[in-house]
Amino acid sequence: SSSSSSSSSSSSSIFLSSNRPHFRVPVGERPDIRSTEKLDTMYLMDFQDVWRAGVPVLVYSVDKRLALPACWTPEEFTSRSGDEYHEMLDCTDVRRLYILDGMSVAEFFEGYYFDCFKNEGGNGDDDGGGGGPSPASGGGGGKRVKRRLKLKDWPSTESFAEKHPDLFKDLIGALPFTDYVDPCGILNLASHLPRTCNPPDLGPKCYIAYGGTLTHLHFDMSDAVNLMVHVG
Protein backbone atom coordinates (compact mmCIF):
# COMPACT_ATOMS: atom_id res chain seq x y z
CA SER A 1 0.00 0.00 0.00
CA SER A 2 1.08 3.56 -0.53
CA SER A 3 0.11 6.68 1.31
CA SER A 4 1.13 10.30 1.33
CA SER A 5 1.20 12.24 4.54
CA SER A 6 1.02 15.98 5.13
CA SER A 7 1.52 17.32 8.64
CA SER A 8 -0.64 20.06 10.05
CA SER A 9 -2.22 21.44 13.18
CA SER A 10 -5.36 19.38 12.56
CA SER A 11 -6.22 15.72 13.07
CA SER A 12 -6.16 13.11 10.34
CA SER A 13 -9.37 11.45 10.48
CA ILE A 14 -14.45 13.11 11.61
CA PHE A 15 -15.98 12.22 14.96
CA LEU A 16 -18.94 14.34 15.98
CA SER A 17 -18.96 13.59 19.68
CA SER A 18 -17.49 11.20 22.21
CA ASN A 19 -20.70 9.11 22.28
CA ARG A 20 -20.92 8.66 18.51
CA PRO A 21 -18.60 6.16 16.73
CA HIS A 22 -17.72 8.50 13.90
CA PHE A 23 -19.13 11.14 11.61
CA ARG A 24 -19.09 9.92 8.01
CA VAL A 25 -18.32 12.46 5.33
CA PRO A 26 -19.76 10.72 2.22
CA VAL A 27 -17.57 12.31 -0.44
CA GLY A 28 -17.66 9.28 -2.75
CA GLU A 29 -21.47 9.06 -2.61
CA ARG A 30 -22.11 12.74 -3.16
CA PRO A 31 -20.65 13.95 -6.48
CA ASP A 32 -22.23 17.34 -5.77
CA ILE A 33 -19.89 17.94 -2.81
CA ARG A 34 -16.65 16.64 -4.29
CA SER A 35 -15.34 20.16 -4.73
CA THR A 36 -13.26 21.40 -1.82
CA GLU A 37 -15.33 24.57 -1.49
CA LYS A 38 -18.66 22.74 -1.08
CA LEU A 39 -17.22 20.14 1.29
CA ASP A 40 -15.61 22.78 3.50
CA THR A 41 -18.82 24.82 3.57
CA MET A 42 -21.05 21.87 4.52
CA TYR A 43 -18.82 20.20 7.10
CA LEU A 44 -16.38 22.82 8.39
CA MET A 45 -18.26 23.51 11.64
CA ASP A 46 -18.51 19.78 12.38
CA PHE A 47 -14.80 19.43 11.76
CA GLN A 48 -14.00 22.34 14.06
CA ASP A 49 -16.12 20.84 16.86
CA VAL A 50 -14.30 17.53 16.85
CA TRP A 51 -10.90 19.09 16.14
CA ARG A 52 -11.22 21.14 19.33
CA ALA A 53 -11.76 17.89 21.23
CA GLY A 54 -8.59 16.36 19.78
CA VAL A 55 -10.51 13.48 18.23
CA PRO A 56 -9.39 11.78 14.98
CA VAL A 57 -11.38 12.62 11.85
CA LEU A 58 -12.13 10.17 9.03
CA VAL A 59 -13.17 11.42 5.59
CA TYR A 60 -14.20 8.73 3.11
CA SER A 61 -13.31 8.49 -0.59
CA VAL A 62 -10.92 11.44 -0.70
CA ASP A 63 -8.86 9.42 -3.22
CA LYS A 64 -11.72 9.86 -5.70
CA ARG A 65 -10.92 13.56 -5.77
CA LEU A 66 -7.40 13.02 -7.08
CA ALA A 67 -7.09 14.41 -10.60
CA LEU A 68 -4.02 12.28 -11.43
CA PRO A 69 -4.74 8.79 -10.01
CA ALA A 70 -2.53 7.10 -12.63
CA CYS A 71 0.45 9.07 -11.32
CA TRP A 72 0.25 7.58 -7.80
CA THR A 73 1.37 4.10 -8.84
CA PRO A 74 4.59 2.05 -8.46
CA GLU A 75 5.11 2.25 -12.22
CA GLU A 76 5.00 6.04 -12.19
CA PHE A 77 7.33 6.41 -9.20
CA THR A 78 9.73 3.90 -10.74
CA SER A 79 9.73 5.92 -13.95
CA ARG A 80 10.37 9.16 -12.08
CA SER A 81 12.81 8.03 -9.38
CA GLY A 82 13.76 4.40 -10.02
CA ASP A 83 17.50 5.06 -10.13
CA GLU A 84 17.57 6.85 -6.76
CA TYR A 85 18.78 5.12 -3.61
CA HIS A 86 17.11 5.47 -0.24
CA GLU A 87 17.19 3.81 3.16
CA MET A 88 14.60 1.03 3.31
CA LEU A 89 13.28 -0.65 6.44
CA ASP A 90 13.14 -4.46 6.55
CA CYS A 91 10.23 -5.27 8.88
CA THR A 92 10.31 -9.04 8.33
CA ASP A 93 11.29 -9.64 11.96
CA VAL A 94 8.68 -7.78 14.02
CA ARG A 95 11.06 -7.80 17.01
CA ARG A 96 13.77 -5.89 15.19
CA LEU A 97 13.95 -3.55 12.20
CA TYR A 98 16.85 -3.66 9.75
CA ILE A 99 17.98 -0.71 7.63
CA LEU A 100 18.88 -1.50 4.03
CA ASP A 101 21.19 1.05 2.44
CA GLY A 102 22.01 -0.33 -1.00
CA MET A 103 18.57 -0.56 -2.58
CA SER A 104 17.21 1.58 -5.37
CA VAL A 105 13.62 2.75 -5.59
CA ALA A 106 13.15 0.53 -8.66
CA GLU A 107 14.38 -2.55 -6.76
CA PHE A 108 12.09 -1.72 -3.86
CA PHE A 109 9.03 -1.54 -6.11
CA GLU A 110 9.78 -4.97 -7.57
CA GLY A 111 8.30 -6.34 -4.35
CA TYR A 112 4.92 -4.95 -5.37
CA TYR A 113 4.70 -7.55 -8.10
CA PHE A 114 6.91 -10.44 -6.98
CA ASP A 115 7.13 -12.07 -3.55
CA CYS A 116 10.52 -11.28 -2.06
CA PHE A 117 12.21 -13.68 0.35
CA LYS A 118 15.27 -13.91 2.57
CA ASN A 119 16.80 -16.56 4.80
CA GLU A 120 15.34 -16.52 8.28
CA GLY A 121 17.83 -15.41 10.90
CA GLY A 122 19.85 -13.39 8.40
CA ASN A 123 21.17 -9.88 8.93
CA GLY A 124 18.62 -8.19 6.72
CA ASP A 125 20.50 -8.71 3.46
CA ASP A 126 18.86 -10.79 0.76
CA ASP A 127 20.22 -14.10 -0.51
CA GLY A 128 21.71 -12.54 -3.60
CA GLY A 129 24.13 -10.43 -1.59
CA GLY A 130 22.89 -7.17 -3.09
CA GLY A 131 20.57 -4.48 -1.83
CA GLY A 132 17.55 -5.47 -3.91
CA PRO A 133 14.78 -7.94 -3.17
CA SER A 134 15.39 -11.60 -3.92
CA PRO A 135 12.53 -13.29 -5.81
CA ALA A 136 11.30 -16.71 -4.70
CA SER A 137 13.21 -18.70 -7.25
CA GLY A 138 14.60 -21.46 -5.05
CA GLY A 139 18.20 -22.08 -4.04
CA GLY A 140 19.97 -21.17 -0.82
CA GLY A 141 19.77 -22.94 2.49
CA GLY A 142 17.69 -22.40 5.59
CA LYS A 143 14.09 -21.38 5.98
CA ARG A 144 12.98 -18.67 3.59
CA VAL A 145 10.51 -16.07 4.84
CA LYS A 146 8.54 -13.47 2.94
CA ARG A 147 10.13 -10.07 3.13
CA ARG A 148 8.30 -7.02 4.45
CA LEU A 149 9.82 -3.76 3.26
CA LYS A 150 8.95 -0.14 3.94
CA LEU A 151 10.00 3.12 2.31
CA LYS A 152 9.17 6.00 4.65
CA ASP A 153 9.63 9.77 4.76
CA TRP A 154 10.28 9.90 1.03
CA PRO A 155 11.69 12.00 -0.48
CA SER A 156 13.99 12.46 2.52
CA THR A 157 16.26 15.30 1.42
CA GLU A 158 14.10 17.19 -1.07
CA SER A 159 10.83 19.05 -0.89
CA PHE A 160 7.97 16.97 -2.30
CA ALA A 161 6.50 20.15 -3.77
CA GLU A 162 9.73 20.88 -5.66
CA LYS A 163 10.43 17.27 -6.71
CA HIS A 164 6.88 16.45 -7.85
CA PRO A 165 5.00 19.76 -8.24
CA ASP A 166 2.17 18.13 -10.19
CA LEU A 167 1.57 15.50 -7.50
CA PHE A 168 1.83 18.08 -4.73
CA LYS A 169 -0.87 20.19 -6.40
CA ASP A 170 -3.02 17.08 -6.94
CA LEU A 171 -2.69 15.98 -3.29
CA ILE A 172 -3.41 19.35 -1.72
CA GLY A 173 -6.32 19.91 -4.11
CA ALA A 174 -7.97 16.65 -3.00
CA LEU A 175 -7.76 17.31 0.74
CA PRO A 176 -10.71 18.79 2.64
CA PHE A 177 -10.48 21.68 5.11
CA THR A 178 -7.47 23.18 3.35
CA ASP A 179 -7.24 26.16 5.71
CA TYR A 180 -6.11 23.61 8.29
CA VAL A 181 -4.35 20.86 6.34
CA ASP A 182 -2.53 22.76 3.59
CA PRO A 183 1.11 23.26 4.68
CA CYS A 184 0.54 26.97 4.01
CA GLY A 185 -3.04 27.06 5.33
CA ILE A 186 -4.02 30.20 7.21
CA LEU A 187 -5.28 28.14 10.17
CA ASN A 188 -2.39 25.64 10.13
CA LEU A 189 -0.59 27.02 13.16
CA ALA A 190 2.57 24.99 12.57
CA SER A 191 3.20 26.84 9.31
CA HIS A 192 3.21 30.18 11.09
CA LEU A 193 5.67 29.39 13.88
CA PRO A 194 8.83 31.51 13.89
CA ARG A 195 11.94 29.75 12.61
CA THR A 196 13.51 30.12 16.03
CA CYS A 197 10.95 27.57 17.30
CA ASN A 198 12.29 24.85 14.99
CA PRO A 199 8.88 24.10 13.40
CA PRO A 200 8.22 20.56 12.17
CA ASP A 201 8.61 19.49 8.56
CA LEU A 202 5.05 19.75 7.23
CA GLY A 203 5.73 17.54 4.22
CA PRO A 204 4.04 15.96 2.46
CA LYS A 205 6.03 12.70 2.55
CA CYS A 206 5.34 9.25 1.07
CA TYR A 207 5.05 6.08 3.15
CA ILE A 208 5.12 2.97 0.97
CA ALA A 209 5.14 -0.62 2.21
CA TYR A 210 4.26 -4.19 1.27
CA GLY A 211 4.34 -7.73 2.64
CA GLY A 212 2.29 -6.98 5.75
CA THR A 213 4.51 -4.36 7.39
CA LEU A 214 3.49 -2.54 10.53
CA THR A 215 4.19 0.77 12.22
CA HIS A 216 4.86 0.76 15.95
CA LEU A 217 2.81 3.01 18.22
CA HIS A 218 4.52 6.38 18.44
CA PHE A 219 4.04 10.12 18.89
CA ASP A 220 4.42 12.58 16.01
CA MET A 221 5.66 16.13 16.50
CA SER A 222 2.47 17.46 14.94
CA ASP A 223 -0.94 16.20 13.93
CA ALA A 224 -1.04 14.67 10.46
CA VAL A 225 -3.29 14.01 7.48
CA ASN A 226 -2.87 10.58 5.83
CA LEU A 227 -4.34 9.78 2.44
CA MET A 228 -4.23 6.28 0.92
CA VAL A 229 -3.45 6.88 -2.73
CA HIS A 230 -2.72 3.33 -3.96
CA VAL A 231 -3.34 -0.27 -2.90
CA GLY A 232 -1.44 -3.06 -4.68
PDB file of C-alpha atoms in Angstrom, residues 70-229:
ATOM      1  CA  ALA A  70      -2.528   7.095 -12.627  1.00  0.00           C
ATOM      2  CA  CYS A  71       0.453   9.067 -11.316  1.00  0.00           C
ATOM      3  CA  TRP A  72       0.248   7.577  -7.798  1.00  0.00           C
ATOM      4  CA  THR A  73       1.374   4.096  -8.844  1.00  0.00           C
ATOM      5  CA  PRO A  74       4.586   2.048  -8.457  1.00  0.00           C
ATOM      6  CA  GLU A  75       5.106   2.249 -12.220  1.00  0.00           C
ATOM      7  CA  GLU A  76       5.002   6.038 -12.187  1.00  0.00           C
ATOM      8  CA  PHE A  77       7.331   6.413  -9.204  1.00  0.00           C
ATOM      9  CA  THR A  78       9.732   3.900 -10.743  1.00  0.00           C
ATOM     10  CA  SER A  79       9.731   5.920 -13.949  1.00  0.00           C
ATOM     11  CA  ARG A  80      10.370   9.161 -12.082  1.00  0.00           C
ATOM     12  CA  SER A  81      12.808   8.033  -9.378  1.00  0.00           C
ATOM     13  CA  GLY A  82      13.756   4.397 -10.018  1.00  0.00           C
ATOM     14  CA  ASP A  83      17.496   5.058 -10.133  1.00  0.00           C
ATOM     15  CA  GLU A  84      17.565   6.847  -6.762  1.00  0.00           C
ATOM     16  CA  TYR A  85      18.781   5.124  -3.609  1.00  0.00           C
ATOM     17  CA  HIS A  86      17.108   5.470  -0.243  1.00  0.00           C
ATOM     18  CA  GLU A  87      17.193   3.811   3.155  1.00  0.00           C
ATOM     19  CA  MET A  88      14.602   1.026   3.311  1.00  0.00           C
ATOM     20  CA  LEU A  89      13.284  -0.650   6.438  1.00  0.00           C
ATOM     21  CA  ASP A  90      13.140  -4.462   6.553  1.00  0.00           C
ATOM     22  CA  CYS A  91      10.227  -5.271   8.876  1.00  0.00           C
ATOM     23  CA  THR A  92      10.314  -9.042   8.325  1.00  0.00           C
ATOM     24  CA  ASP A  93      11.293  -9.644  11.963  1.00  0.00           C
ATOM     25  CA  VAL A  94       8.680  -7.776  14.025  1.00  0.00           C
ATOM     26  CA  ARG A  95      11.062  -7.804  17.005  1.00  0.00           C
ATOM     27  CA  ARG A  96      13.769  -5.887  15.189  1.00  0.00           C
ATOM     28  CA  LEU A  97      13.952  -3.554  12.195  1.00  0.00           C
ATOM     29  CA  TYR A  98      16.853  -3.656   9.755  1.00  0.00           C
ATOM     30  CA  ILE A  99      17.980  -0.711   7.632  1.00  0.00           C
ATOM     31  CA  LEU A 100      18.875  -1.504   4.025  1.00  0.00           C
ATOM     32  CA  ASP A 101      21.192   1.055   2.442  1.00  0.00           C
ATOM     33  CA  GLY A 102      22.014  -0.333  -0.998  1.00  0.00           C
ATOM     34  CA  MET A 103      18.573  -0.561  -2.580  1.00  0.00           C
ATOM     35  CA  SER A 104      17.208   1.577  -5.371  1.00  0.00           C
ATOM     36  CA  VAL A 105      13.623   2.750  -5.586  1.00  0.00           C
ATOM     37  CA  ALA A 106      13.149   0.528  -8.661  1.00  0.00           C
ATOM     38  CA  GLU A 107      14.381  -2.548  -6.762  1.00  0.00           C
ATOM     39  CA  PHE A 108      12.086  -1.719  -3.859  1.00  0.00           C
ATOM     40  CA  PHE A 109       9.031  -1.535  -6.108  1.00  0.00           C
ATOM     41  CA  GLU A 110       9.781  -4.969  -7.571  1.00  0.00           C
ATOM     42  CA  GLY A 111       8.305  -6.337  -4.355  1.00  0.00           C
ATOM     43  CA  TYR A 112       4.925  -4.951  -5.366  1.00  0.00           C
ATOM     44  CA  TYR A 113       4.698  -7.549  -8.104  1.00  0.00           C
ATOM     45  CA  PHE A 114       6.914 -10.439  -6.976  1.00  0.00           C
ATOM     46  CA  ASP A 115       7.127 -12.072  -3.554  1.00  0.00           C
ATOM     47  CA  CYS A 116      10.525 -11.281  -2.060  1.00  0.00           C
ATOM     48  CA  PHE A 117      12.207 -13.685   0.350  1.00  0.00           C
ATOM     49  CA  LYS A 118      15.267 -13.910   2.574  1.00  0.00           C
ATOM     50  CA  ASN A 119      16.805 -16.565   4.802  1.00  0.00           C
ATOM     51  CA  GLU A 120      15.338 -16.516   8.285  1.00  0.00           C
ATOM     52  CA  GLY A 121      17.830 -15.414  10.896  1.00  0.00           C
ATOM     53  CA  GLY A 122      19.854 -13.387   8.401  1.00  0.00           C
ATOM     54  CA  ASN A 123      21.174  -9.881   8.928  1.00  0.00           C
ATOM     55  CA  GLY A 124      18.619  -8.187   6.724  1.00  0.00           C
ATOM     56  CA  ASP A 125      20.497  -8.714   3.458  1.00  0.00           C
ATOM     57  CA  ASP A 126      18.859 -10.794   0.760  1.00  0.00           C
ATOM     58  CA  ASP A 127      20.215 -14.103  -0.513  1.00  0.00           C
ATOM     59  CA  GLY A 128      21.706 -12.542  -3.605  1.00  0.00           C
ATOM     60  CA  GLY A 129      24.126 -10.433  -1.594  1.00  0.00           C
ATOM     61  CA  GLY A 130      22.890  -7.168  -3.095  1.00  0.00           C
ATOM     62  CA  GLY A 131      20.575  -4.482  -1.834  1.00  0.00           C
ATOM     63  CA  GLY A 132      17.549  -5.466  -3.906  1.00  0.00           C
ATOM     64  CA  PRO A 133      14.781  -7.940  -3.172  1.00  0.00           C
ATOM     65  CA  SER A 134      15.389 -11.597  -3.920  1.00  0.00           C
ATOM     66  CA  PRO A 135      12.525 -13.288  -5.815  1.00  0.00           C
ATOM     67  CA  ALA A 136      11.297 -16.710  -4.695  1.00  0.00           C
ATOM     68  CA  SER A 137      13.207 -18.703  -7.252  1.00  0.00           C
ATOM     69  CA  GLY A 138      14.596 -21.456  -5.053  1.00  0.00           C
ATOM     70  CA  GLY A 139      18.195 -22.079  -4.045  1.00  0.00           C
ATOM     71  CA  GLY A 140      19.970 -21.174  -0.817  1.00  0.00           C
ATOM     72  CA  GLY A 141      19.772 -22.937   2.487  1.00  0.00           C
ATOM     73  CA  GLY A 142      17.692 -22.397   5.595  1.00  0.00           C
ATOM     74  CA  LYS A 143      14.092 -21.379   5.983  1.00  0.00           C
ATOM     75  CA  ARG A 144      12.982 -18.666   3.593  1.00  0.00           C
ATOM     76  CA  VAL A 145      10.508 -16.074   4.843  1.00  0.00           C
ATOM     77  CA  LYS A 146       8.541 -13.466   2.942  1.00  0.00           C
ATOM     78  CA  ARG A 147      10.131 -10.074   3.132  1.00  0.00           C
ATOM     79  CA  ARG A 148       8.304  -7.022   4.454  1.00  0.00           C
ATOM     80  CA  LEU A 149       9.815  -3.759   3.257  1.00  0.00           C
ATOM     81  CA  LYS A 150       8.951  -0.136   3.936  1.00  0.00           C
ATOM     82  CA  LEU A 151      10.001   3.122   2.312  1.00  0.00           C
ATOM     83  CA  LYS A 152       9.173   6.004   4.649  1.00  0.00           C
ATOM     84  CA  ASP A 153       9.635   9.771   4.764  1.00  0.00           C
ATOM     85  CA  TRP A 154      10.280   9.904   1.033  1.00  0.00           C
ATOM     86  CA  PRO A 155      11.693  12.001  -0.480  1.00  0.00           C
ATOM     87  CA  SER A 156      13.990  12.458   2.517  1.00  0.00           C
ATOM     88  CA  THR A 157      16.261  15.297   1.416  1.00  0.00           C
ATOM     89  CA  GLU A 158      14.099  17.193  -1.066  1.00  0.00           C
ATOM     90  CA  SER A 159      10.825  19.049  -0.887  1.00  0.00           C
ATOM     91  CA  PHE A 160       7.970  16.967  -2.303  1.00  0.00           C
ATOM     92  CA  ALA A 161       6.500  20.153  -3.767  1.00  0.00           C
ATOM     93  CA  GLU A 162       9.725  20.876  -5.663  1.00  0.00           C
ATOM     94  CA  LYS A 163      10.434  17.273  -6.706  1.00  0.00           C
ATOM     95  CA  HIS A 164       6.879  16.454  -7.846  1.00  0.00           C
ATOM     96  CA  PRO A 165       4.999  19.763  -8.237  1.00  0.00           C
ATOM     97  CA  ASP A 166       2.173  18.132 -10.195  1.00  0.00           C
ATOM     98  CA  LEU A 167       1.571  15.496  -7.499  1.00  0.00           C
ATOM     99  CA  PHE A 168       1.826  18.080  -4.731  1.00  0.00           C
ATOM    100  CA  LYS A 169      -0.869  20.186  -6.397  1.00  0.00           C
ATOM    101  CA  ASP A 170      -3.020  17.080  -6.938  1.00  0.00           C
ATOM    102  CA  LEU A 171      -2.688  15.981  -3.291  1.00  0.00           C
ATOM    103  CA  ILE A 172      -3.412  19.351  -1.720  1.00  0.00           C
ATOM    104  CA  GLY A 173      -6.325  19.911  -4.109  1.00  0.00           C
ATOM    105  CA  ALA A 174      -7.966  16.653  -2.996  1.00  0.00           C
ATOM    106  CA  LEU A 175      -7.765  17.312   0.742  1.00  0.00           C
ATOM    107  CA  PRO A 176     -10.714  18.794   2.637  1.00  0.00           C
ATOM    108  CA  PHE A 177     -10.482  21.682   5.114  1.00  0.00           C
ATOM    109  CA  THR A 178      -7.467  23.179   3.349  1.00  0.00           C
ATOM    110  CA  ASP A 179      -7.238  26.160   5.708  1.00  0.00           C
ATOM    111  CA  TYR A 180      -6.108  23.614   8.292  1.00  0.00           C
ATOM    112  CA  VAL A 181      -4.354  20.861   6.338  1.00  0.00           C
ATOM    113  CA  ASP A 182      -2.534  22.756   3.589  1.00  0.00           C
ATOM    114  CA  PRO A 183       1.108  23.257   4.679  1.00  0.00           C
ATOM    115  CA  CYS A 184       0.536  26.970   4.010  1.00  0.00           C
ATOM    116  CA  GLY A 185      -3.044  27.056   5.330  1.00  0.00           C
ATOM    117  CA  ILE A 186      -4.020  30.205   7.206  1.00  0.00           C
ATOM    118  CA  LEU A 187      -5.278  28.136  10.175  1.00  0.00           C
ATOM    119  CA  ASN A 188      -2.391  25.637  10.132  1.00  0.00           C
ATOM    120  CA  LEU A 189      -0.586  27.022  13.157  1.00  0.00           C
ATOM    121  CA  ALA A 190       2.566  24.989  12.572  1.00  0.00           C
ATOM    122  CA  SER A 191       3.201  26.837   9.307  1.00  0.00           C
ATOM    123  CA  HIS A 192       3.213  30.184  11.092  1.00  0.00           C
ATOM    124  CA  LEU A 193       5.668  29.388  13.883  1.00  0.00           C
ATOM    125  CA  PRO A 194       8.830  31.511  13.890  1.00  0.00           C
ATOM    126  CA  ARG A 195      11.939  29.753  12.607  1.00  0.00           C
ATOM    127  CA  THR A 196      13.510  30.123  16.034  1.00  0.00           C
ATOM    128  CA  CYS A 197      10.945  27.569  17.302  1.00  0.00           C
ATOM    129  CA  ASN A 198      12.287  24.854  14.987  1.00  0.00           C
ATOM    130  CA  PRO A 199       8.883  24.104  13.400  1.00  0.00           C
ATOM    131  CA  PRO A 200       8.216  20.558  12.173  1.00  0.00           C
ATOM    132  CA  ASP A 201       8.611  19.495   8.557  1.00  0.00           C
ATOM    133  CA  LEU A 202       5.055  19.752   7.226  1.00  0.00           C
ATOM    134  CA  GLY A 203       5.732  17.544   4.220  1.00  0.00           C
ATOM    135  CA  PRO A 204       4.044  15.955   2.462  1.00  0.00           C
ATOM    136  CA  LYS A 205       6.027  12.698   2.552  1.00  0.00           C
ATOM    137  CA  CYS A 206       5.335   9.253   1.072  1.00  0.00           C
ATOM    138  CA  TYR A 207       5.051   6.084   3.147  1.00  0.00           C
ATOM    139  CA  ILE A 208       5.124   2.970   0.971  1.00  0.00           C
ATOM    140  CA  ALA A 209       5.138  -0.623   2.209  1.00  0.00           C
ATOM    141  CA  TYR A 210       4.256  -4.194   1.267  1.00  0.00           C
ATOM    142  CA  GLY A 211       4.343  -7.726   2.645  1.00  0.00           C
ATOM    143  CA  GLY A 212       2.286  -6.983   5.750  1.00  0.00           C
ATOM    144  CA  THR A 213       4.508  -4.359   7.386  1.00  0.00           C
ATOM    145  CA  LEU A 214       3.487  -2.538  10.534  1.00  0.00           C
ATOM    146  CA  THR A 215       4.192   0.774  12.221  1.00  0.00           C
ATOM    147  CA  HIS A 216       4.859   0.762  15.953  1.00  0.00           C
ATOM    148  CA  LEU A 217       2.806   3.007  18.223  1.00  0.00           C
ATOM    149  CA  HIS A 218       4.525   6.378  18.443  1.00  0.00           C
ATOM    150  CA  PHE A 219       4.036  10.120  18.887  1.00  0.00           C
ATOM    151  CA  ASP A 220       4.421  12.581  16.013  1.00  0.00           C
ATOM    152  CA  MET A 221       5.663  16.135  16.501  1.00  0.00           C
ATOM    153  CA  SER A 222       2.473  17.455  14.935  1.00  0.00           C
ATOM    154  CA  ASP A 223      -0.944  16.204  13.927  1.00  0.00           C
ATOM    155  CA  ALA A 224      -1.041  14.671  10.456  1.00  0.00           C
ATOM    156  CA  VAL A 225      -3.286  14.008   7.478  1.00  0.00           C
ATOM    157  CA  ASN A 226      -2.868  10.583   5.834  1.00  0.00           C
ATOM    158  CA  LEU A 227      -4.338   9.781   2.436  1.00  0.00           C
ATOM    159  CA  MET A 228      -4.231   6.282   0.916  1.00  0.00           C
ATOM    160  CA  VAL A 229      -3.449   6.884  -2.733  1.00  0.00           C
TER     161      VAL A 229
END
